[in-house]
């Protein structure tokens, strides 16, 4: 048989777990069908099953039983995919013969639509960023389901690391489609690695651009809410609510099991799930999660699936044997017997091999990044910060620390009226105390109409602002009134920066600022105004 087509594996994965014997047999059946164009009548399906049984040395009944288990498991996870891809409208799963006929008949259309969509995505990714923004509205719809127009809860689950250069665009397109389709969307974000931080970034954009429709809930696994509130890494001030589910503790101190239960809780309490899991990476933090209550959007790609299989050549002989047996649907115990080790040792060998594969995928990821993605600097603006109280400065410090460490913010724009405020001195102290942040550039923005054109006047202004700022930039007035110089600076900052930290409860033009950010799809607004903590926190 020819080399396995990764797109077939991707299609089979949509209907059930890809690591079972039944899924492996279904992949072989689909591959045989695409190569030989066998008729999909009773005799043709019987011929396809017999071909697999001869290759594996098993009875046809064993092949059918394995496929039946694969189908039942997939139906329990997400029965909606059958209607979406095969037009199966019944409330029960199809039998084995019908399932094989439906998957084979629908695969050709799936392959064509996927290639068209992927080609469009590649063309869009290679375009300059402004063009990408214009074309995003024309990106294919993320869902053909129109079951409800009311409020939905959308969560994100995936690997800690990302392996696809266009993953942010894929998430953004999916989120934009959901926000456009439903009346209200609440995003559940569980901060646990690069993928979750990209999802948080996309959710923050959606909330800024659609403030009346979008809310963000931060999911915390801290047993004590007080511990979360006092944590240096806390960035709950970016969300609208904090949820701390009560997760049943295991007898052993097993962090992996606790995280798996957390993901299961998130999925069970979501109506939609954006997932990013490659089954062949055997992520220890991920175990099969049932999606029967949630509609799943899978962001994995066949190219990365193929890259995973290609990276197997870098593994040792033992690692390759374990990996191959696991891909065939064997258990760790059965895979370990091949090299005469127990299940625990087989798990260790598998995880060591998967770490090697992940390193290769990271190298591939960085090589796929465009020049624009590599050179792009993340910027942050500061305006309308209000009075520098202990609470506001604490929240300001937590947000800036998070932006520096996660999104690598290096350029800061600040309203000149705050250049000598306690906020800026807190920022300067933070950057000076960390070697990695000492190259951070702070630029003061001020309206050009607030001073005379005299060179001495400009020099005096620079001397008064630098330091702590490194430079001063003048903004031309675009307002319609005589007292709009403050808003001119703010609007220019929103258009320049990726993030803007502000206290909208004290801002003179708070509603105007929100409307401007939403209309121009500019910077993400991070409001440091203090909420009512009683209403903010919600424990389950």
PDB file of C-alpha atoms in Angstrom, residues 118-133 135 165-166 169 367-373:
ATOM      1  CA  UNK A 118      -5.831  25.833   2.929  1.00  0.00           C
ATOM      2  CA  UNK A 119      -4.688  27.480  -0.302  1.00  0.00           C
ATOM      3  CA  UNK A 120      -6.738  30.550   0.536  1.00  0.00           C
ATOM      4  CA  UNK A 121      -5.238  30.644   4.034  1.00  0.00           C
ATOM      5  CA  UNK A 122      -1.697  30.419   2.644  1.00  0.00           C
ATOM      6  CA  UNK A 123      -2.357  33.241   0.195  1.00  0.00           C
ATOM      7  CA  UNK A 124      -3.802  35.384   2.979  1.00  0.00           C
ATOM      8  CA  UNK A 125      -0.920  34.666   5.369  1.00  0.00           C
ATOM      9  CA  UNK A 126       1.609  35.749   2.727  1.00  0.00           C
ATOM     10  CA  UNK A 127      -0.135  39.092   2.246  1.00  0.00           C
ATOM     11  CA  UNK A 128       0.846  42.236   4.190  1.00  0.00           C
ATOM     12  CA  UNK A 129      -0.947  42.573   7.513  1.00  0.00           C
ATOM     13  CA  UNK A 130      -3.411  45.341   6.480  1.00  0.00           C
ATOM     14  CA  UNK A 131      -4.510  43.231   3.516  1.00  0.00           C
ATOM     15  CA  UNK A 132      -5.006  40.265   5.845  1.00  0.00           C
ATOM     16  CA  UNK A 133      -7.368  42.369   7.954  1.00  0.00           C
ATOM     17  CA  UNK A 135      -9.703  39.694   3.675  1.00  0.00           C
ATOM     18  CA  UNK A 165       2.884  29.569  12.079  1.00  0.00           C
ATOM     19  CA  UNK A 166      -0.660  30.597  11.121  1.00  0.00           C
ATOM     20  CA  UNK A 169      -4.953  33.646  12.198  1.00  0.00           C
ATOM     21  CA  UNK A 367      11.403  28.472  10.053  1.00  0.00           C
ATOM     22  CA  UNK A 368       7.806  28.932   8.833  1.00  0.00           C
ATOM     23  CA  UNK A 369       7.381  32.358  10.434  1.00  0.00           C
ATOM     24  CA  UNK A 370       7.344  35.167   7.895  1.00  0.00           C
ATOM     25  CA  UNK A 371       9.887  37.985   8.033  1.00  0.00           C
ATOM     26  CA  UNK A 372       7.120  40.352   9.151  1.00  0.00           C
ATOM     27  CA  UNK A 373       6.157  38.036  12.023  1.00  0.00           C
TER      28      UNK A 373
END
